[in-house]
Amino acid sequence: MAVKKNKPIKLEELTQEEKLKYEIAEELGLLDKVMEEGWKSLSSKETGRIGGLMTKKKKEMEK
């Protein structure tokens, strides 16, 4: 079994934007992949979906 080199994510230390990013990754079913392999493991399509949904949610919050 490989040892994870990533530091554990401390949700209380994340910015609001970072929390949103993780929430959306979870909604899309990508959180496990991100936790195991990092954000760089996502395809450009997956990254684009996260970015698009983040923008959409931010606009909704501003209203």
Short mmCIF file of N, CA and C in Angstrom, two decimals:
data_model
loop_
_atom_site.label_atom_id
_atom_site.label_comp_id
_atom_site.label_asym_id
_atom_site.label_seq_id
_atom_site.Cartn_x
_atom_site.Cartn_y
_atom_site.Cartn_z
N MET A 1 0.85 -1.19 0.00
CA MET A 1 0.00 0.00 0.00
C MET A 1 0.89 1.25 0.00
N ALA A 2 0.59 2.15 -0.91
CA ALA A 2 1.39 3.38 -1.02
C ALA A 2 1.05 4.34 0.11
N VAL A 3 2.08 5.04 0.58
CA VAL A 3 1.89 6.02 1.63
C VAL A 3 1.51 7.35 0.99
N LYS A 4 0.45 7.96 1.50
CA LYS A 4 0.04 9.26 0.96
C LYS A 4 1.02 10.34 1.41
N LYS A 5 1.45 11.15 0.46
CA LYS A 5 2.35 12.24 0.78
C LYS A 5 1.58 13.52 1.02
N ASN A 6 0.33 13.54 0.59
CA ASN A 6 -0.49 14.75 0.74
C ASN A 6 -0.80 14.99 2.20
N LYS A 7 -0.79 16.26 2.57
CA LYS A 7 -1.18 16.62 3.93
C LYS A 7 -2.70 16.44 4.04
N PRO A 8 -3.19 16.06 5.19
CA PRO A 8 -4.65 15.98 5.34
C PRO A 8 -5.25 17.37 5.17
N ILE A 9 -6.42 17.41 4.59
CA ILE A 9 -7.08 18.69 4.36
C ILE A 9 -7.81 19.09 5.62
N LYS A 10 -7.51 20.28 6.09
CA LYS A 10 -8.18 20.81 7.27
C LYS A 10 -9.23 21.80 6.79
N LEU A 11 -10.48 21.36 6.82
CA LEU A 11 -11.56 22.18 6.28
C LEU A 11 -11.65 23.55 6.93
N GLU A 12 -11.32 23.62 8.22
CA GLU A 12 -11.42 24.91 8.91
C GLU A 12 -10.36 25.90 8.42
N GLU A 13 -9.33 25.41 7.74
CA GLU A 13 -8.27 26.29 7.25
C GLU A 13 -8.46 26.69 5.79
N LEU A 14 -9.49 26.14 5.15
CA LEU A 14 -9.73 26.46 3.75
C LEU A 14 -10.49 27.78 3.62
N THR A 15 -10.23 28.48 2.51
CA THR A 15 -11.00 29.68 2.23
C THR A 15 -12.40 29.25 1.78
N GLN A 16 -13.31 30.20 1.74
CA GLN A 16 -14.67 29.91 1.30
C GLN A 16 -14.65 29.34 -0.12
N GLU A 17 -13.79 29.91 -0.95
CA GLU A 17 -13.69 29.46 -2.35
C GLU A 17 -13.16 28.03 -2.44
N GLU A 18 -12.19 27.70 -1.62
CA GLU A 18 -11.65 26.34 -1.62
C GLU A 18 -12.69 25.33 -1.13
N LYS A 19 -13.45 25.71 -0.11
CA LYS A 19 -14.52 24.83 0.38
C LYS A 19 -15.52 24.56 -0.73
N LEU A 20 -15.87 25.61 -1.47
CA LEU A 20 -16.82 25.48 -2.57
C LEU A 20 -16.28 24.52 -3.62
N LYS A 21 -15.01 24.63 -3.91
CA LYS A 21 -14.36 23.76 -4.90
C LYS A 21 -14.45 22.29 -4.49
N TYR A 22 -14.19 22.01 -3.22
CA TYR A 22 -14.29 20.63 -2.72
C TYR A 22 -15.74 20.15 -2.74
N GLU A 23 -16.67 21.02 -2.37
CA GLU A 23 -18.10 20.64 -2.37
C GLU A 23 -18.55 20.26 -3.78
N ILE A 24 -18.15 21.06 -4.76
CA ILE A 24 -18.55 20.78 -6.14
C ILE A 24 -17.90 19.50 -6.65
N ALA A 25 -16.64 19.30 -6.31
CA ALA A 25 -15.95 18.05 -6.70
C ALA A 25 -16.70 16.86 -6.13
N GLU A 26 -17.18 17.00 -4.89
CA GLU A 26 -17.95 15.91 -4.27
C GLU A 26 -19.27 15.69 -5.01
N GLU A 27 -19.96 16.79 -5.34
CA GLU A 27 -21.24 16.68 -6.07
C GLU A 27 -21.06 15.98 -7.41
N LEU A 28 -19.93 16.21 -8.05
CA LEU A 28 -19.67 15.61 -9.36
C LEU A 28 -19.08 14.21 -9.26
N GLY A 29 -18.86 13.74 -8.03
CA GLY A 29 -18.31 12.41 -7.83
C GLY A 29 -16.81 12.34 -8.09
N LEU A 30 -16.14 13.49 -7.99
CA LEU A 30 -14.70 13.55 -8.28
C LEU A 30 -13.84 13.68 -7.03
N LEU A 31 -14.47 13.81 -5.89
CA LEU A 31 -13.71 14.07 -4.67
C LEU A 31 -12.73 12.95 -4.33
N ASP A 32 -13.15 11.70 -4.49
CA ASP A 32 -12.25 10.57 -4.19
C ASP A 32 -11.01 10.63 -5.07
N LYS A 33 -11.22 10.93 -6.35
CA LYS A 33 -10.10 11.03 -7.29
C LYS A 33 -9.15 12.16 -6.88
N VAL A 34 -9.71 13.30 -6.50
CA VAL A 34 -8.91 14.44 -6.07
C VAL A 34 -8.12 14.09 -4.81
N MET A 35 -8.78 13.44 -3.86
CA MET A 35 -8.13 13.11 -2.60
C MET A 35 -6.99 12.09 -2.80
N GLU A 36 -7.17 11.18 -3.74
CA GLU A 36 -6.16 10.14 -3.97
C GLU A 36 -5.02 10.62 -4.86
N GLU A 37 -5.37 11.38 -5.91
CA GLU A 37 -4.38 11.70 -6.94
C GLU A 37 -4.10 13.19 -7.08
N GLY A 38 -4.86 14.02 -6.42
CA GLY A 38 -4.65 15.47 -6.50
C GLY A 38 -5.46 16.12 -7.62
N TRP A 39 -5.50 17.44 -7.58
CA TRP A 39 -6.28 18.20 -8.56
C TRP A 39 -5.74 18.02 -9.97
N LYS A 40 -4.43 17.78 -10.10
CA LYS A 40 -3.82 17.64 -11.43
C LYS A 40 -4.29 16.39 -12.16
N SER A 41 -4.90 15.45 -11.43
CA SER A 41 -5.35 14.21 -12.05
C SER A 41 -6.65 14.40 -12.83
N LEU A 42 -7.32 15.54 -12.65
CA LEU A 42 -8.59 15.77 -13.34
C LEU A 42 -8.34 16.17 -14.79
N SER A 43 -9.28 15.78 -15.64
CA SER A 43 -9.19 16.19 -17.05
C SER A 43 -9.58 17.66 -17.17
N SER A 44 -9.28 18.24 -18.31
CA SER A 44 -9.66 19.65 -18.51
C SER A 44 -11.18 19.79 -18.50
N LYS A 45 -11.88 18.78 -18.97
CA LYS A 45 -13.35 18.82 -18.96
C LYS A 45 -13.87 18.85 -17.52
N GLU A 46 -13.30 18.00 -16.67
CA GLU A 46 -13.72 17.95 -15.26
C GLU A 46 -13.40 19.26 -14.55
N THR A 47 -12.20 19.78 -14.81
CA THR A 47 -11.78 21.04 -14.20
C THR A 47 -12.69 22.18 -14.65
N GLY A 48 -13.04 22.17 -15.91
CA GLY A 48 -13.93 23.19 -16.47
C GLY A 48 -15.31 23.15 -15.85
N ARG A 49 -15.82 21.95 -15.62
CA ARG A 49 -17.13 21.82 -14.97
C ARG A 49 -17.10 22.38 -13.56
N ILE A 50 -16.03 22.08 -12.82
CA ILE A 50 -15.90 22.60 -11.46
C ILE A 50 -15.85 24.12 -11.50
N GLY A 51 -15.03 24.67 -12.39
CA GLY A 51 -14.91 26.12 -12.51
C GLY A 51 -16.23 26.77 -12.89
N GLY A 52 -16.93 26.18 -13.82
CA GLY A 52 -18.21 26.72 -14.25
C GLY A 52 -19.25 26.71 -13.14
N LEU A 53 -19.29 25.62 -12.40
CA LEU A 53 -20.25 25.52 -11.30
C LEU A 53 -19.89 26.45 -10.15
N MET A 54 -18.59 26.65 -9.94
CA MET A 54 -18.15 27.60 -8.90
C MET A 54 -18.64 29.01 -9.25
N THR A 55 -18.46 29.39 -10.51
CA THR A 55 -18.89 30.71 -10.96
C THR A 55 -20.39 30.87 -10.80
N LYS A 56 -21.13 29.84 -11.19
CA LYS A 56 -22.59 29.87 -11.08
C LYS A 56 -23.03 30.03 -9.63
N LYS A 57 -22.42 29.25 -8.73
CA LYS A 57 -22.80 29.32 -7.32
C LYS A 57 -22.42 30.65 -6.69
N LYS A 58 -21.27 31.21 -7.09
CA LYS A 58 -20.85 32.50 -6.57
C LYS A 58 -21.85 33.59 -6.95
N LYS A 59 -22.31 33.54 -8.20
CA LYS A 59 -23.30 34.52 -8.66
C LYS A 59 -24.60 34.39 -7.88
N GLU A 60 -25.00 33.13 -7.61
CA GLU A 60 -26.23 32.90 -6.84
C GLU A 60 -26.09 33.44 -5.42
N MET A 61 -24.90 33.30 -4.84
CA MET A 61 -24.68 33.78 -3.48
C MET A 61 -24.71 35.31 -3.39
N GLU A 62 -24.28 35.96 -4.47
CA GLU A 62 -24.24 37.42 -4.48
C GLU A 62 -25.63 38.03 -4.53
N LYS A 63 -26.60 37.27 -5.02
CA LYS A 63 -27.97 37.80 -5.14
C LYS A 63 -28.65 37.90 -3.81
#
